[in-house]
Each structure stands twice: as structure tokens, then as C-alpha cells.
CSV table of C-alpha atoms and ligand atoms in Angstrom, one decimal:
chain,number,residue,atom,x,y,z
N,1,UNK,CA,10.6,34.5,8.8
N,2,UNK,CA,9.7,31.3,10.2
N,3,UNK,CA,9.0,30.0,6.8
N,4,UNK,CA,12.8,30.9,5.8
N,5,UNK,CA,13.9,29.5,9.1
N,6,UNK,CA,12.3,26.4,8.6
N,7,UNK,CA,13.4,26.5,4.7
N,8,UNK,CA,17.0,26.9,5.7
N,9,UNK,CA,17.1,23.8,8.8
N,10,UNK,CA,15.4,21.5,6.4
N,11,UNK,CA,18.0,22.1,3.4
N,12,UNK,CA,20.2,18.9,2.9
N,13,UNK,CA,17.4,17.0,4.7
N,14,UNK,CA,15.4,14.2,3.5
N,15,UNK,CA,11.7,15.0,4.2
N,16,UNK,CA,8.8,12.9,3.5
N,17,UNK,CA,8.5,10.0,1.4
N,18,UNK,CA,5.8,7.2,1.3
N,19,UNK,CA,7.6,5.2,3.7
N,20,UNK,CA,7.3,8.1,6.7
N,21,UNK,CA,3.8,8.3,5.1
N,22,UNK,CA,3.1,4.8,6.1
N,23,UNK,CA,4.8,5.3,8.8
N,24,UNK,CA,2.6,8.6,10.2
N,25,UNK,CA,-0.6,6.4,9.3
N,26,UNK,CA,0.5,3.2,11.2
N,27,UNK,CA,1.5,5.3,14.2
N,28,UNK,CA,-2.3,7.3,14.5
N,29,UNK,CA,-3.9,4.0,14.0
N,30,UNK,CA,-2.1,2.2,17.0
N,31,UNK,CA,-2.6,5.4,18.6
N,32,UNK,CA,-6.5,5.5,18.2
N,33,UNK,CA,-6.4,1.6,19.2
N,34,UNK,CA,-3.9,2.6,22.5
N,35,UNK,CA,-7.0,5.0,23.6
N,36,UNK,CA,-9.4,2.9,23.5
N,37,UNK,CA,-7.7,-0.6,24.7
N,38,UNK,CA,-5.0,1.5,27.2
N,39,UNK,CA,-2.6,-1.1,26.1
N,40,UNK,CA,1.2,0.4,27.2
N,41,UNK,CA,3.1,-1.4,24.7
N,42,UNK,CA,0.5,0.3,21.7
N,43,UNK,CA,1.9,3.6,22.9
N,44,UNK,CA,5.2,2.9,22.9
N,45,UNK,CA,5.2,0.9,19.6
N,46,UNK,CA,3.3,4.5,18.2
N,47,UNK,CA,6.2,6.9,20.3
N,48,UNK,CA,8.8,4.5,18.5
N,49,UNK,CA,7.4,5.0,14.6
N,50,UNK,CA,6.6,8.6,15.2
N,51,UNK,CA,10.6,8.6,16.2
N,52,UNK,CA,11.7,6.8,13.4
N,53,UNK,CA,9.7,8.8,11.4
N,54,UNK,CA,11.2,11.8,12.5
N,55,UNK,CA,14.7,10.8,12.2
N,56,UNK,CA,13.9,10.0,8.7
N,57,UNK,CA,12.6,13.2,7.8
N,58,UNK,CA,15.8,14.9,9.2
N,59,UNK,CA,18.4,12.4,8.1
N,60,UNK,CA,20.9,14.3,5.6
N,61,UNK,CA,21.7,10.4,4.7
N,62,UNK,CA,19.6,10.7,1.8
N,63,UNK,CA,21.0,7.7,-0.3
N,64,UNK,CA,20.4,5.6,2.4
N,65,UNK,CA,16.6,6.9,2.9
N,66,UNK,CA,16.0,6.4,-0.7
N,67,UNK,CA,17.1,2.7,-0.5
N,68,UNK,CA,15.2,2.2,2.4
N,69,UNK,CA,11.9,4.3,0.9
N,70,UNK,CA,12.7,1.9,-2.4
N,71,UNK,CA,12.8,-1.5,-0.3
N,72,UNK,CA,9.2,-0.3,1.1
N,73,UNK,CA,7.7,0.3,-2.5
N,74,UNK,CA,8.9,-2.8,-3.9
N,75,UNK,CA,7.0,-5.0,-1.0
N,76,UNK,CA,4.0,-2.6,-1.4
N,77,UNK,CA,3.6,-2.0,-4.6
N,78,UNK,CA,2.8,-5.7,-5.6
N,79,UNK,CA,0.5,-6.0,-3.0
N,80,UNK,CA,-1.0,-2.5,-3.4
N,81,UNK,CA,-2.2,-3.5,-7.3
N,82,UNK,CA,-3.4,-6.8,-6.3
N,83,UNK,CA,-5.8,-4.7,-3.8
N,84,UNK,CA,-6.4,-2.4,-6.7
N,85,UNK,CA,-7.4,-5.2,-9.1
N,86,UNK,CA,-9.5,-7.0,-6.3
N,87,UNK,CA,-11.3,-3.9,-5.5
N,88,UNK,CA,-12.2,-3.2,-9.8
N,89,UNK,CA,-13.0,-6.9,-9.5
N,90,UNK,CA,-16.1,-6.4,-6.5
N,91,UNK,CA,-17.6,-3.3,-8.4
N,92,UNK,CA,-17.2,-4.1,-11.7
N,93,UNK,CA,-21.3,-5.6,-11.9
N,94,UNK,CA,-21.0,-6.8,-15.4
N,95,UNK,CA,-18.3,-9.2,-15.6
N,96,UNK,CA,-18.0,-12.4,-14.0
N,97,UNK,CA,-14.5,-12.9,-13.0
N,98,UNK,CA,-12.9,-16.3,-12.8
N,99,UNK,CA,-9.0,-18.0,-12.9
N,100,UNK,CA,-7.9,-20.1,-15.6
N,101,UNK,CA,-8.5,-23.7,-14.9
N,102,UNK,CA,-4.9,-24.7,-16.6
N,103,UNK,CA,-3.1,-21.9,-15.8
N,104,UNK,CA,-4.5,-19.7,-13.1
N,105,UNK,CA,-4.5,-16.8,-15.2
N,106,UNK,CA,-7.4,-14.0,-14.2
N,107,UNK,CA,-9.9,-13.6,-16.9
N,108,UNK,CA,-13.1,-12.7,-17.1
N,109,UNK,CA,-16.2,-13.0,-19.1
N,110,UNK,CA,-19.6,-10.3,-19.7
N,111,UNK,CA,-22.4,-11.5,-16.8
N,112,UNK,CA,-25.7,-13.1,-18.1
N,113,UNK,CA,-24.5,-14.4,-21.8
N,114,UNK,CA,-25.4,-18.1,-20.0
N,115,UNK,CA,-22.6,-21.2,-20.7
N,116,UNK,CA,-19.7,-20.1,-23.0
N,117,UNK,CA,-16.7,-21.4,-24.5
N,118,UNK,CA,-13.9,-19.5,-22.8
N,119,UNK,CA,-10.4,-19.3,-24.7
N,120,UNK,CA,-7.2,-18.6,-22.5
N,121,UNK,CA,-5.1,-16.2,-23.9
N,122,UNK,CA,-2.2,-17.3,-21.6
N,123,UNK,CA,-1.7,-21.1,-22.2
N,124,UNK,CA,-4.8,-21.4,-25.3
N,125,UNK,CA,-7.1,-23.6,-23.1
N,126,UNK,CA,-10.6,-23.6,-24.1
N,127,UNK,CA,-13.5,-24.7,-21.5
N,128,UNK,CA,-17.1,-23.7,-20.4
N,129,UNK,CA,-17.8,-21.5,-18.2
N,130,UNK,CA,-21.2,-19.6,-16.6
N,131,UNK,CA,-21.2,-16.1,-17.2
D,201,ZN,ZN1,-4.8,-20.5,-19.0
């Protein structure tokens, strides 16, 4: 009953998306800072996200959400792989990882082969490297 209730107010709605997901996460985190620091303005900067949030979630502008949800992925995405890359950087153990000296492309090279002749793949610069 509640289920169908709840079903039938949320029809036409926009729901959750990873913006109100970022959204939700931002506002817990100032909130555990707010409780420990008692800071005023943490609380209400939490109160307005968690409002925002909401108003998202119950918007029947849905074209408008979808834009906003898809101006958020486009700044976060990039950064989101380059933390995904970094992170596969510091555990991989058995590459050395290095930029390009020419062109600043990543590469990387197997760990404990001593000096080798690196080849760019990007421009075709070849130089020495430690591995
Ligand atoms: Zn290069």
C-alpha cells in the first residue's frame, strides 16, 4: 500500500541520478565535519544540498535535470579517470611509470630491466630511461 502510494507520487518525477548522489555524500560529509567543529554555516551549507537534493528528486522538469546531471558528468568524469589511472599507477609494483620527455605523454616501462632505450609511441622520441 505504501509501496503503490509511494509508486504513484513518484511517477513523472525525476529520482536519483549521480548528481543528487554527490550531492547526498557531500551533504553527510559537511554534516560529520558540522558535529565535530559546531561550525553554523557547515549545517546550513548541508540543510541547503540535502534541499536541493530533494527538489531534484521531485522535479517533473526532467530535461532540465538531465542537463544539469550531464554538466556534472562531464566535469567529473575527466577527473574521475585521471584518479582511476593514478590509483592503477601506485599499485601497479612492476612498472615504473614516467611522462614523455618531448611530449608529456604517460608511458611506462617493466621495473628492474636497468637503463633502456624507451620509444614514444606518441611523437617517436627515443631516450634512456631507469626502469
Ligand atoms: Zn612523446
Amino acid at each position: 500500500m505504501i509501496r503503490s502510494w509511494m509508486a504513484r507520487f513518484m511517477t513523472g518525477r525525476y529520482g536519483g541520478d549521480h548528481l543528487n548522489v554527490f550531492l547526498i555524500v557531500v551533504y553527510l560529509i559537511l554534516y560529520v565535519v558540522f558535529m565535530f567543529t559546531r561550525l553554523v554555516v557547515l549545517e546550513l551549507l548541508a540543510l541547503v544540498l540535502v534541499i536541493v537534493s530533494l527538489y531534484r528528486s521531485l522535479s517533473r522538469n526532467l530535461e532540465r535535470r538531465r542537463a544539469e546531471n550531464t554538466r556534472f558528468l562531464q566535469v567529473v568524469r575527466p577527473l574521475w579517470r585521471k584518479w582511476a589511472a593514478f590509483r592503477a599507477r601506485t599499485h601497479d609494483k612492476e612498472h615504473r611509470y614516467f611522462k614523455c620527455p618531448n611530449c608529456g605523454q604517460m608511458m611506462r616501462v617493466p621495473r628492474g630491466k636497468g637503463r633502456i632505450t624507451v620509444h614514444c609511441r606518441a611523437c617517436g622520441a627515443a631516450f634512456e630511461e631507469k626502469s
